[in-house]
């Protein structure tokens, strides 16, 4: 319409999503597919460490390559760290103590980063306010969900997770 003008001066470039999606795909392959295709203890270690490494690469992507607004980039990092710290106090004792206390971190970082990339893709066309609320909710749910589970231990086939309130094997 001739009389209708749109102010494009405040528009940010769209988020650069492809690096985050590529990292998430690699993370999925390393963290979920590889241990099921090539079972074994060594592959389990590679899988866990690969998942954490990909999670840290998601942080690098978001902070430096995503084209998100500065306060959104750093705010996401702050919310994620706070969510992980609070959740680490709420997890079941079996998760808090397993793996010399590192099980939660080794499993939560990949889950959190994968959920974060999914959030970025799903909300890319929403308004900034809705995206930010959804971001906080995604980070809180992805981290806080760990407070709902417990583990019976780690075996050669993986970690035995169950609901926190489920009866134990004893």
mmCIF file of C-alpha atoms in Angstrom:
data_model
loop_
_atom_site.group_PDB
_atom_site.id
_atom_site.type_symbol
_atom_site.label_atom_id
_atom_site.label_comp_id
_atom_site.label_asym_id
_atom_site.label_seq_id
_atom_site.Cartn_x
_atom_site.Cartn_y
_atom_site.Cartn_z
ATOM 1 C CA UNK A 1 0.000 0.000 0.000
ATOM 2 C CA UNK A 2 1.333 3.385 -0.949
ATOM 3 C CA UNK A 3 0.403 5.224 2.279
ATOM 4 C CA UNK A 4 1.676 2.542 4.654
ATOM 5 C CA UNK A 5 5.365 2.763 5.533
ATOM 6 C CA UNK A 6 7.257 0.236 7.597
ATOM 7 C CA UNK A 7 10.177 1.373 9.729
ATOM 8 C CA UNK A 8 12.949 -1.083 8.921
ATOM 9 C CA UNK A 9 15.702 0.873 10.726
ATOM 10 C CA UNK A 10 15.369 -1.135 13.963
ATOM 11 C CA UNK A 11 15.202 -4.570 12.362
ATOM 12 C CA UNK A 12 17.977 -6.951 13.296
ATOM 13 C CA UNK A 13 19.266 -9.468 10.808
ATOM 14 C CA UNK A 14 17.680 -12.895 11.274
ATOM 15 C CA UNK A 15 19.346 -15.344 13.612
ATOM 16 C CA UNK A 16 22.104 -17.395 12.020
ATOM 17 C CA UNK A 17 20.767 -20.822 12.870
ATOM 18 C CA UNK A 18 22.687 -23.223 10.649
ATOM 19 C CA UNK A 19 25.800 -23.531 12.886
ATOM 20 C CA UNK A 20 23.653 -24.336 15.916
ATOM 21 C CA UNK A 21 21.568 -26.841 13.977
ATOM 22 C CA UNK A 22 24.706 -28.492 12.563
ATOM 23 C CA UNK A 23 26.193 -28.790 16.059
ATOM 24 C CA UNK A 24 22.902 -30.205 17.400
ATOM 25 C CA UNK A 25 22.813 -32.828 14.632
ATOM 26 C CA UNK A 26 26.393 -33.890 15.388
ATOM 27 C CA UNK A 27 25.552 -33.923 19.096
ATOM 28 C CA UNK A 28 22.535 -36.155 18.475
ATOM 29 C CA UNK A 29 24.640 -38.540 16.398
ATOM 30 C CA UNK A 30 27.464 -38.692 18.963
ATOM 31 C CA UNK A 31 25.298 -38.715 22.069
ATOM 32 C CA UNK A 32 22.412 -40.970 21.016
ATOM 33 C CA UNK A 33 23.160 -42.837 17.793
ATOM 34 C CA UNK A 34 26.844 -43.781 18.217
ATOM 35 C CA UNK A 35 26.392 -45.713 21.511
ATOM 36 C CA UNK A 36 23.497 -47.679 20.037
ATOM 37 C CA UNK A 37 25.342 -48.562 16.833
ATOM 38 C CA UNK A 38 28.744 -49.285 18.427
ATOM 39 C CA UNK A 39 28.175 -50.418 22.022
ATOM 40 C CA UNK A 40 31.030 -50.460 24.486
ATOM 41 C CA UNK A 41 32.556 -48.598 27.387
ATOM 42 C CA UNK A 42 35.015 -46.577 25.298
ATOM 43 C CA UNK A 43 32.258 -45.444 22.960
ATOM 44 C CA UNK A 44 30.225 -44.488 26.035
ATOM 45 C CA UNK A 45 32.992 -42.166 27.193
ATOM 46 C CA UNK A 46 33.354 -40.675 23.711
ATOM 47 C CA UNK A 47 29.596 -40.213 23.580
ATOM 48 C CA UNK A 48 29.369 -38.406 26.903
ATOM 49 C CA UNK A 49 32.396 -36.198 26.294
ATOM 50 C CA UNK A 50 31.265 -35.517 22.719
ATOM 51 C CA UNK A 51 27.872 -34.435 24.011
ATOM 52 C CA UNK A 52 29.474 -32.007 26.458
ATOM 53 C CA UNK A 53 31.856 -30.679 23.794
ATOM 54 C CA UNK A 54 28.962 -30.078 21.393
ATOM 55 C CA UNK A 55 27.071 -28.376 24.222
ATOM 56 C CA UNK A 56 29.985 -25.995 24.721
ATOM 57 C CA UNK A 57 30.129 -25.395 20.961
ATOM 58 C CA UNK A 58 26.450 -24.388 21.104
ATOM 59 C CA UNK A 59 27.428 -21.775 23.694
ATOM 60 C CA UNK A 60 30.173 -20.456 21.378
ATOM 61 C CA UNK A 61 27.713 -20.360 18.468
ATOM 62 C CA UNK A 62 25.106 -18.503 20.490
ATOM 63 C CA UNK A 63 27.514 -15.964 21.970
ATOM 64 C CA UNK A 64 29.542 -15.174 18.854
ATOM 65 C CA UNK A 65 27.849 -16.418 15.659
ATOM 66 C CA UNK A 66 24.072 -16.277 16.171
ATOM 67 C CA UNK A 67 23.446 -12.570 15.434
ATOM 68 C CA UNK A 68 21.183 -12.398 18.498
ATOM 69 C CA UNK A 69 20.991 -9.147 20.455
ATOM 70 C CA UNK A 70 23.809 -8.796 22.993
ATOM 71 C CA UNK A 71 21.601 -8.859 26.071
ATOM 72 C CA UNK A 72 19.773 -11.889 24.691
ATOM 73 C CA UNK A 73 23.043 -13.750 24.063
ATOM 74 C CA UNK A 74 24.521 -13.091 27.486
ATOM 75 C CA UNK A 75 21.157 -13.323 29.244
ATOM 76 C CA UNK A 76 20.690 -16.854 27.916
ATOM 77 C CA UNK A 77 24.073 -17.841 29.299
ATOM 78 C CA UNK A 78 23.255 -16.353 32.709
ATOM 79 C CA UNK A 79 19.834 -18.067 32.821
ATOM 80 C CA UNK A 80 21.392 -21.408 31.806
ATOM 81 C CA UNK A 81 24.114 -21.200 34.459
ATOM 82 C CA UNK A 82 21.629 -20.200 37.179
ATOM 83 C CA UNK A 83 19.237 -22.978 36.110
ATOM 84 C CA UNK A 84 22.041 -25.555 36.275
ATOM 85 C CA UNK A 85 23.231 -24.304 39.674
ATOM 86 C CA UNK A 86 19.733 -24.363 41.179
ATOM 87 C CA UNK A 87 18.920 -27.756 39.665
ATOM 88 C CA UNK A 88 22.187 -29.224 40.936
ATOM 89 C CA UNK A 89 20.847 -28.564 44.450
ATOM 90 C CA UNK A 90 17.529 -30.273 43.665
ATOM 91 C CA UNK A 91 18.603 -33.460 41.881
ATOM 92 C CA UNK A 92 18.227 -36.860 43.521
ATOM 93 C CA UNK A 93 21.189 -38.020 45.585
ATOM 94 C CA UNK A 94 21.892 -40.795 43.079
ATOM 95 C CA UNK A 95 22.497 -38.222 40.347
ATOM 96 C CA UNK A 96 24.265 -35.730 42.598
ATOM 97 C CA UNK A 97 26.872 -38.294 43.706
ATOM 98 C CA UNK A 98 27.290 -40.564 40.675
ATOM 99 C CA UNK A 99 30.380 -40.046 38.533
ATOM 100 C CA UNK A 100 32.141 -38.258 41.388
ATOM 101 C CA UNK A 101 29.388 -35.664 41.328
ATOM 102 C CA UNK A 102 29.804 -34.923 37.615
ATOM 103 C CA UNK A 103 26.965 -37.034 36.165
ATOM 104 C CA UNK A 104 24.506 -34.157 36.285
ATOM 105 C CA UNK A 105 26.836 -31.802 34.409
ATOM 106 C CA UNK A 106 27.809 -34.414 31.801
ATOM 107 C CA UNK A 107 24.169 -35.166 31.033
ATOM 108 C CA UNK A 108 22.546 -31.769 31.609
ATOM 109 C CA UNK A 109 24.813 -29.710 29.335
ATOM 110 C CA UNK A 110 24.038 -31.718 26.174
ATOM 111 C CA UNK A 111 20.324 -31.830 26.989
ATOM 112 C CA UNK A 112 20.225 -28.113 27.736
ATOM 113 C CA UNK A 113 22.119 -27.166 24.583
ATOM 114 C CA UNK A 114 20.005 -29.432 22.363
ATOM 115 C CA UNK A 115 16.806 -27.947 23.795
ATOM 116 C CA UNK A 116 18.238 -24.452 23.326
ATOM 117 C CA UNK A 117 18.925 -25.004 19.622
ATOM 118 C CA UNK A 118 15.418 -26.437 19.209
ATOM 119 C CA UNK A 119 14.044 -23.309 20.926
ATOM 120 C CA UNK A 120 16.006 -21.035 18.564
ATOM 121 C CA UNK A 121 14.660 -22.834 15.491
ATOM 122 C CA UNK A 122 11.048 -23.011 16.676
ATOM 123 C CA UNK A 123 10.828 -19.393 17.869
ATOM 124 C CA UNK A 124 12.872 -17.669 15.150
ATOM 125 C CA UNK A 125 9.811 -15.912 13.663
ATOM 126 C CA UNK A 126 8.118 -14.905 16.931
ATOM 127 C CA UNK A 127 8.259 -11.493 18.556
ATOM 128 C CA UNK A 128 11.238 -10.722 20.784
ATOM 129 C CA UNK A 129 9.190 -10.772 23.999
ATOM 130 C CA UNK A 130 7.617 -14.143 23.286
ATOM 131 C CA UNK A 131 10.969 -15.580 22.214
ATOM 132 C CA UNK A 132 12.656 -14.441 25.424
ATOM 133 C CA UNK A 133 9.943 -15.848 27.678
ATOM 134 C CA UNK A 134 10.075 -19.112 25.740
ATOM 135 C CA UNK A 135 13.876 -19.120 26.059
ATOM 136 C CA UNK A 136 13.758 -18.825 29.842
ATOM 137 C CA UNK A 137 11.050 -21.501 30.029
ATOM 138 C CA UNK A 138 13.044 -23.835 27.752
ATOM 139 C CA UNK A 139 16.211 -23.466 29.800
ATOM 140 C CA UNK A 140 14.368 -23.956 33.097
ATOM 141 C CA UNK A 141 12.503 -27.053 31.887
ATOM 142 C CA UNK A 142 15.570 -28.615 30.216
ATOM 143 C CA UNK A 143 17.618 -28.146 33.375
ATOM 144 C CA UNK A 144 14.903 -28.560 35.999
ATOM 145 C CA UNK A 145 13.643 -31.791 34.475
ATOM 146 C CA UNK A 146 16.663 -33.498 35.996
ATOM 147 C CA UNK A 147 15.124 -32.976 39.434
ATOM 148 C CA UNK A 148 12.425 -35.489 38.425
ATOM 149 C CA UNK A 149 14.692 -38.473 37.787
ATOM 150 C CA UNK A 150 17.068 -40.747 39.661
ATOM 151 C CA UNK A 151 19.512 -43.370 38.554
ATOM 152 C CA UNK A 152 20.220 -46.930 39.563
ATOM 153 C CA UNK A 153 23.795 -46.630 38.356
ATOM 154 C CA UNK A 154 25.889 -46.933 35.249
ATOM 155 C CA UNK A 155 26.498 -50.171 33.370
ATOM 156 C CA UNK A 156 28.065 -51.114 30.059
ATOM 157 C CA UNK A 157 24.699 -50.479 28.393
ATOM 158 C CA UNK A 158 24.367 -46.939 29.756
ATOM 159 C CA UNK A 159 22.876 -45.125 32.699
ATOM 160 C CA UNK A 160 19.765 -46.561 34.325
ATOM 161 C CA UNK A 161 17.368 -43.601 34.734
ATOM 162 C CA UNK A 162 13.919 -43.819 36.310
ATOM 163 C CA UNK A 163 11.385 -41.411 37.744
ATOM 164 C CA UNK A 164 12.406 -40.084 41.130
ATOM 165 C CA UNK A 165 9.290 -41.437 42.823
ATOM 166 C CA UNK A 166 9.501 -44.914 41.211
ATOM 167 C CA UNK A 167 10.125 -47.884 43.497
ATOM 168 C CA UNK A 168 13.731 -49.078 43.718
ATOM 169 C CA UNK A 169 14.899 -52.568 42.757
ATOM 170 C CA UNK A 170 15.583 -53.550 46.363
#
